[in-house]
Short mmCIF file of C-alpha atoms in Angstrom, two decimals:
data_model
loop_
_atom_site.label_atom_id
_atom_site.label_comp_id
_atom_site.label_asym_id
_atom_site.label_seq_id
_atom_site.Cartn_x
_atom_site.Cartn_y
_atom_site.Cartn_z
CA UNK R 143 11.04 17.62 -36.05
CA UNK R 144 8.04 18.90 -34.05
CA UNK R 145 5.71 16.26 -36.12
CA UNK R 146 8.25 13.37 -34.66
CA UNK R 147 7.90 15.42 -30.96
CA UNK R 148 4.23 15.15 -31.22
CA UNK R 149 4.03 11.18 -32.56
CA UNK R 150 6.32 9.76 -29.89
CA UNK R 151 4.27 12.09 -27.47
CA UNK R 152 1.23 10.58 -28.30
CA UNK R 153 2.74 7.27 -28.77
CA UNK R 154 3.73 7.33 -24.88
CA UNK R 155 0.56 8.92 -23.92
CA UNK R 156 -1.86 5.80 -25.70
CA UNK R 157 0.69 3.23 -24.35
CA UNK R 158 0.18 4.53 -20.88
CA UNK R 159 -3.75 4.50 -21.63
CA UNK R 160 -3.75 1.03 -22.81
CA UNK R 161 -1.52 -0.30 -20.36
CA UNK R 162 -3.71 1.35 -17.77
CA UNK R 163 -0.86 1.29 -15.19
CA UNK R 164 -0.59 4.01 -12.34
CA UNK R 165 2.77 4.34 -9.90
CA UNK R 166 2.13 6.33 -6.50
CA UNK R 167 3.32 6.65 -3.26
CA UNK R 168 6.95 8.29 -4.22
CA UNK R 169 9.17 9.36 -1.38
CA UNK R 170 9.97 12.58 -3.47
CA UNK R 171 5.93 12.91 -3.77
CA UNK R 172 5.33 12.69 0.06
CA UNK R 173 8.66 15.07 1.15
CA UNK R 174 6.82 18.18 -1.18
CA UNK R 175 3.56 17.26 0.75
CA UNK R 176 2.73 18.04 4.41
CA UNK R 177 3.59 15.94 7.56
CA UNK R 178 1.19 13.72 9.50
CA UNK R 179 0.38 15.54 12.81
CA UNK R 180 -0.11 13.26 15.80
CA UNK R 181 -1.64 13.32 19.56
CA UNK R 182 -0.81 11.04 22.32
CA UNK R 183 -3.92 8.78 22.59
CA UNK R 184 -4.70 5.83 25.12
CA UNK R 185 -4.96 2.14 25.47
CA UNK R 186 -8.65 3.50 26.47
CA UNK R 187 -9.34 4.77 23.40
CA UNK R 188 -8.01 2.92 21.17
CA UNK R 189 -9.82 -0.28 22.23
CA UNK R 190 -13.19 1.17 21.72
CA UNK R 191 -13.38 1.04 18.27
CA UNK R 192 -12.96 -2.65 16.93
CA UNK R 193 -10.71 -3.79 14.45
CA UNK R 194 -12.62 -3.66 11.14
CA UNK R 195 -12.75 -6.59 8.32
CA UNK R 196 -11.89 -4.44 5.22
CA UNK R 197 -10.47 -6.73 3.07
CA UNK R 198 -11.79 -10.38 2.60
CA UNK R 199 -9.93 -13.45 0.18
CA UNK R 200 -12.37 -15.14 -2.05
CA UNK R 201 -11.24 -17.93 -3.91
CA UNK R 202 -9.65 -17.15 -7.72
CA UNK R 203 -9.58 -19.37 -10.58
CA UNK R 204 -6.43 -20.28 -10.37
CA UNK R 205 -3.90 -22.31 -12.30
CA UNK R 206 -0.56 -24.07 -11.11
CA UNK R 207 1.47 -21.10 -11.90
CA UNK R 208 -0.79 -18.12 -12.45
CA UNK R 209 -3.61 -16.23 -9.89
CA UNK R 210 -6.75 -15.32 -12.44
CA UNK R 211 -8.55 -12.02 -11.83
CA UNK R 212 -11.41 -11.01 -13.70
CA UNK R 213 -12.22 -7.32 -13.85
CA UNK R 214 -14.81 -5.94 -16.30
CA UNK R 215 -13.89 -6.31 -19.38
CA UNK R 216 -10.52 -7.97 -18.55
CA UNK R 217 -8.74 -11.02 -17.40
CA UNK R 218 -5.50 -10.87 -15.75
CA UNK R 219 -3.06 -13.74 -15.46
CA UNK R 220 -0.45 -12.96 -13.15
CA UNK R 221 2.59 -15.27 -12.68
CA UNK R 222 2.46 -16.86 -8.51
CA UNK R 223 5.70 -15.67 -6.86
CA UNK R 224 7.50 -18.50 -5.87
CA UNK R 225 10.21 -17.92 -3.24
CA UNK R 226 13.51 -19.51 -3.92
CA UNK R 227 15.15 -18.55 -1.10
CA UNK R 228 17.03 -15.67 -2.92
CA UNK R 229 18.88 -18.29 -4.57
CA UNK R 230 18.08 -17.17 -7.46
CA UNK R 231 15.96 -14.26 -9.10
CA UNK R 232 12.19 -14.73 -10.11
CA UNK R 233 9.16 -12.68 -10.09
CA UNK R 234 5.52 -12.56 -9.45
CA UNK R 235 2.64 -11.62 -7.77
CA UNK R 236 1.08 -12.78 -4.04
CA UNK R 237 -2.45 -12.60 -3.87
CA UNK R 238 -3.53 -10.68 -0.64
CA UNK R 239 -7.48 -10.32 -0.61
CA UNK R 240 -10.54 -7.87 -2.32
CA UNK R 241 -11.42 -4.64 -1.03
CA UNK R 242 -15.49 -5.12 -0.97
CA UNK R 243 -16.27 -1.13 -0.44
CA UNK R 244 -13.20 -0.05 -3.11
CA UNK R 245 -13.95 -2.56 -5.55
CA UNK R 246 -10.17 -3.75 -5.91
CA UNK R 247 -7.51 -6.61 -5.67
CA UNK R 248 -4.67 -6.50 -3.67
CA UNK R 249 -1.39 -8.16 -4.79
CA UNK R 250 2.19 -7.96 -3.79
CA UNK R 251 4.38 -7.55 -6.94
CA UNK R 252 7.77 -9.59 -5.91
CA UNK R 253 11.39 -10.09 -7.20
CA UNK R 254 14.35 -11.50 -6.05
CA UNK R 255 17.72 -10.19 -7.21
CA UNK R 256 21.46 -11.50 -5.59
CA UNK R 257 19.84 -12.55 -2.79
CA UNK R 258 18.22 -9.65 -1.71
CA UNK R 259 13.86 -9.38 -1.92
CA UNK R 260 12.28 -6.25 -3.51
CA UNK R 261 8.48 -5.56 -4.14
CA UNK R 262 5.39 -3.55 -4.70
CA UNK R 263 1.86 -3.06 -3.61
CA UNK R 264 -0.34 -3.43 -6.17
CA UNK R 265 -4.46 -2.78 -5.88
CA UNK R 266 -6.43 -3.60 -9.53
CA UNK R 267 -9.67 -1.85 -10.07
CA UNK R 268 -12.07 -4.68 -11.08
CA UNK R 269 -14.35 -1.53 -12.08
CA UNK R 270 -11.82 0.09 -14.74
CA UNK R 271 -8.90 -2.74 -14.61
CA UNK R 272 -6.88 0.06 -13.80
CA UNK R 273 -3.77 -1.10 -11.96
CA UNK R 274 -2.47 1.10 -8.90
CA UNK R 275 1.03 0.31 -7.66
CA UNK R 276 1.95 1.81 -4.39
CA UNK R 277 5.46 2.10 -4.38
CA UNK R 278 8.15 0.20 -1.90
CA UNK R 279 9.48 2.69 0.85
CA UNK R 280 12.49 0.22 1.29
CA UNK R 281 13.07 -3.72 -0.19
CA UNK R 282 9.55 -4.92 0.34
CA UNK R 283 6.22 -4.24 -0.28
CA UNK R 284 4.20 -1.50 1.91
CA UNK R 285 2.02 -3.21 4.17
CA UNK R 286 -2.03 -3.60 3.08
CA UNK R 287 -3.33 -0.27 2.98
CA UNK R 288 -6.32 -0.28 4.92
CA UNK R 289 -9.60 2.53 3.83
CA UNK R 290 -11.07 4.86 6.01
CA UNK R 291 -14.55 3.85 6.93
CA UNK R 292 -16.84 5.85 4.21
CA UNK R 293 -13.87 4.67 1.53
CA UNK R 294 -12.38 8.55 1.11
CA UNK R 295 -8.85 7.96 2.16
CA UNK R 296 -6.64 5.20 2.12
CA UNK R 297 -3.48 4.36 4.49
CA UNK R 298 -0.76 2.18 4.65
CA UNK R 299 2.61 2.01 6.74
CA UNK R 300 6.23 0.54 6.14
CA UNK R 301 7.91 -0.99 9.28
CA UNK R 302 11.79 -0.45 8.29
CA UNK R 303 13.21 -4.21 8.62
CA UNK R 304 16.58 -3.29 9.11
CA UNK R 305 16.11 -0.63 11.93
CA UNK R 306 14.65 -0.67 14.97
CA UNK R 307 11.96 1.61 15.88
CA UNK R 308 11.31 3.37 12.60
CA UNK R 309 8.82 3.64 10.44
CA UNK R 310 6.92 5.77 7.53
CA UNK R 311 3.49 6.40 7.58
CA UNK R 312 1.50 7.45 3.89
CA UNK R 313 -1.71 8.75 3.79
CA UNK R 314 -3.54 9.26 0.00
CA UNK R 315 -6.93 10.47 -1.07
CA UNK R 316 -9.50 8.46 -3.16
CA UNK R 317 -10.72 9.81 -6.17
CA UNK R 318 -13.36 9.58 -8.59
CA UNK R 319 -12.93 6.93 -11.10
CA UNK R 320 -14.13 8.85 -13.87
CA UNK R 321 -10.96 10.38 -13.47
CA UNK R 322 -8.60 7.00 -13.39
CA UNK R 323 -5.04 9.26 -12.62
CA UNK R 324 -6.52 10.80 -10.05
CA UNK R 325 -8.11 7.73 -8.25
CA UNK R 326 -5.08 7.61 -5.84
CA UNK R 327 -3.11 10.44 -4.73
CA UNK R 328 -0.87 11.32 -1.81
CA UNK R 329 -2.36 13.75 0.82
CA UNK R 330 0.26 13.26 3.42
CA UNK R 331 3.58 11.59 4.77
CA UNK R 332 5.24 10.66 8.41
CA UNK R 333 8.42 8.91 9.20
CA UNK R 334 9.94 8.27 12.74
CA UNK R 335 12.96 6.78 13.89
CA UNK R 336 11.34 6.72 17.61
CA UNK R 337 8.64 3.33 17.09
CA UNK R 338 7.23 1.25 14.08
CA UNK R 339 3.70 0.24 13.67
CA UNK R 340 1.61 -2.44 14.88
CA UNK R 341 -2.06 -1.73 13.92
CA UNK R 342 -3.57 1.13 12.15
CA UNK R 343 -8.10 1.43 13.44
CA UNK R 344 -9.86 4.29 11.64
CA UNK R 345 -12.40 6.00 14.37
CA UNK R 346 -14.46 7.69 11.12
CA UNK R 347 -13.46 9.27 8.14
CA UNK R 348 -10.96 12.10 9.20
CA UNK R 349 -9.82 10.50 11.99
CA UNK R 350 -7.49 7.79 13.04
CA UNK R 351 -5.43 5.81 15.55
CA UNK R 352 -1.84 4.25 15.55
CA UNK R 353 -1.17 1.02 17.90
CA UNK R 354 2.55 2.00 17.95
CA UNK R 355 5.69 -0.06 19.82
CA UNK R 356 9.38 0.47 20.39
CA UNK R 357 11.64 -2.68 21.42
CA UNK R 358 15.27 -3.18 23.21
CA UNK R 359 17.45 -2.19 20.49
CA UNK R 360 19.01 -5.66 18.59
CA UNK R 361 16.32 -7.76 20.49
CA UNK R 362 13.18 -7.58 18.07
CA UNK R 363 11.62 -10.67 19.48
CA UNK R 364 12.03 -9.07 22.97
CA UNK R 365 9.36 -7.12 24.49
CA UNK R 366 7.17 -4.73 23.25
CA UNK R 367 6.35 -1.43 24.89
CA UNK R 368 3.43 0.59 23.55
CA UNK R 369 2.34 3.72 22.64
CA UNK R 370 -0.92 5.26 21.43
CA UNK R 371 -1.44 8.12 18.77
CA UNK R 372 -4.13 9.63 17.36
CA UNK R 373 -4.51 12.17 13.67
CA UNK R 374 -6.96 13.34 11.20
CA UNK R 375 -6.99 13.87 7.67
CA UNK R 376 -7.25 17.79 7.74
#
C-alpha cells in the first residue's frame, strides 16, 4: 500500500514538473498574509513620477486561431479567445504584451459559461517556459500586474465590476528562477469597499502610489472624484 502511496506521489509530483504550471494569488493565501498599509498622498506627488512603459506588444507568429510564443526550448500554441457574446461557452487566451525586464508573456486565460465571463492572468517565463497564473479575485481576469522598478515585486489590482467603489489590491515578491515555485509569491493583500483603482506608479522599489476614485453610487459613467495613497513593501 505505501509502494502505491509513493508511485501516485511521484506520479503527481513529475506531472506538475512537466506541465510546469504554477497557480498564485489565492484569496485564502492573501487573508493568512498581512494587510497593505496606506498614507494619504497628493495630486502633487503623484504626478512627479511619470507613468512608466513596462510592458511592450511585439508582434507573434500567429495563426488564424492560435497566438505562437516561443520560449527557450518551447513553443506554445494557445487557442485566440473569441468572444461570442456569452452565447455560448468557449475558451482561450488574449494576448496582452512582454515584460522586457521580467522576461515574460502576459495572457488573459478566458471562458465563457451560461452567459456569464470567467478568466485568469497568466505571465509565461520565456526563460524557463514556466507558466504563472494569477488567480481571478471575481469573474474576470486581474488587471496587468505592473513590476516595481528594479523588477523585485510585482502588483496588480481587481476593480469589483459589480460594486461600486471596491476593490482588492495584491502585492507578491519575485523570486529567483533557479527556484521556479518560488518565482512568484504573495507578500501582501488589501481590499476596500470605500474606492477602486485607476492607476498604480511605483516611486522605487519599496515604494508606491495608488491613483484611487469613488463615483455616485449606480452612476459609473458619472464623475469621478479622486483620492491619492501612498505604501511600501516593508
Amino acid at each position: 500500500m505505501k509502494l502505491i502511496i509513493a508511485f501516485v506521489f511521484l506520479s503527481t509530483s513529475l506531472l506538475a514538473q512537466i506541465k510546469k504550471e504554477i497557480t498564485v494569488g489565492y484569496v485564502e493565501t492573501y487573508d493568512k498574509l498581512p494587510k497593505i498599509v496606506f498614507t494619504p498622498s497628493s495630486v502633487a506627488e503623484y504626478d512627479k513620477y511619470a507613468n512608466t512603459k513596462y510592458i511592450v506588444k511585439p508582434k507573434l507568429k500567429t495563426s488564424k486561431t492560435h497566438h505562437i510564443i516561443n520560449s527557450k526550448g518551447k513553443q506554445f500554441n494557445l487557442k485566440k479567445y473569441k468572444d461570442y457574446g456569452g452565447e455560448e461557452s468557449y475558451s482561450g487566451y488574449g494576448f496582452l504584451g512582454y515584460y522586457p525586464k521580467l522576461k515574460m508573456f502576459a495572457l488573459t486565460e478566458n471562458s465563457t459559461a451560461e452567459h456569464l465571463g470567467f478568466g485568469n492572468l497568466v505571465l509565461i517565463d520565456s526563460l524557463t517556459s514556466y507558466q504563472y497564473a494569477i488567480v481571478s479575485i471575481g469573474d474576470g481576469a486581474v488587471e496587468t500586474p505592473i513590476p516595481s522598478p528594479e523588477g523585485k515585486y510585482l502588483i496588480y489590482y481587481y476593480n469589483w465590476p459589480y460594486e461600486d467603489n471596491s476593490c482588492f489590491i495584491g502585492l507578491m515578491k519575485i523570486g529567483d528562477r533557479k527556484n521556479p515555485q518560488k518565482v512568484l509569491t504573495e507578500k501582501a493583500g488589501f481590499d476596500t469597499k470605500k474606492w477602486a483603482v485607476e492607476n498604480v506608479k511605483w516611486i522605487d522599489d519599496n515604494t508606491f502610489l495608488i491613483k484611487a476614485f469613488t463615483v455616485k453610487p449606480y452612476n459609473r459613467q458619472g464623475d469621478r472624484f479622486y483620492q491619492y495613497f501612498k505604501a511600501n513593501t516593508k
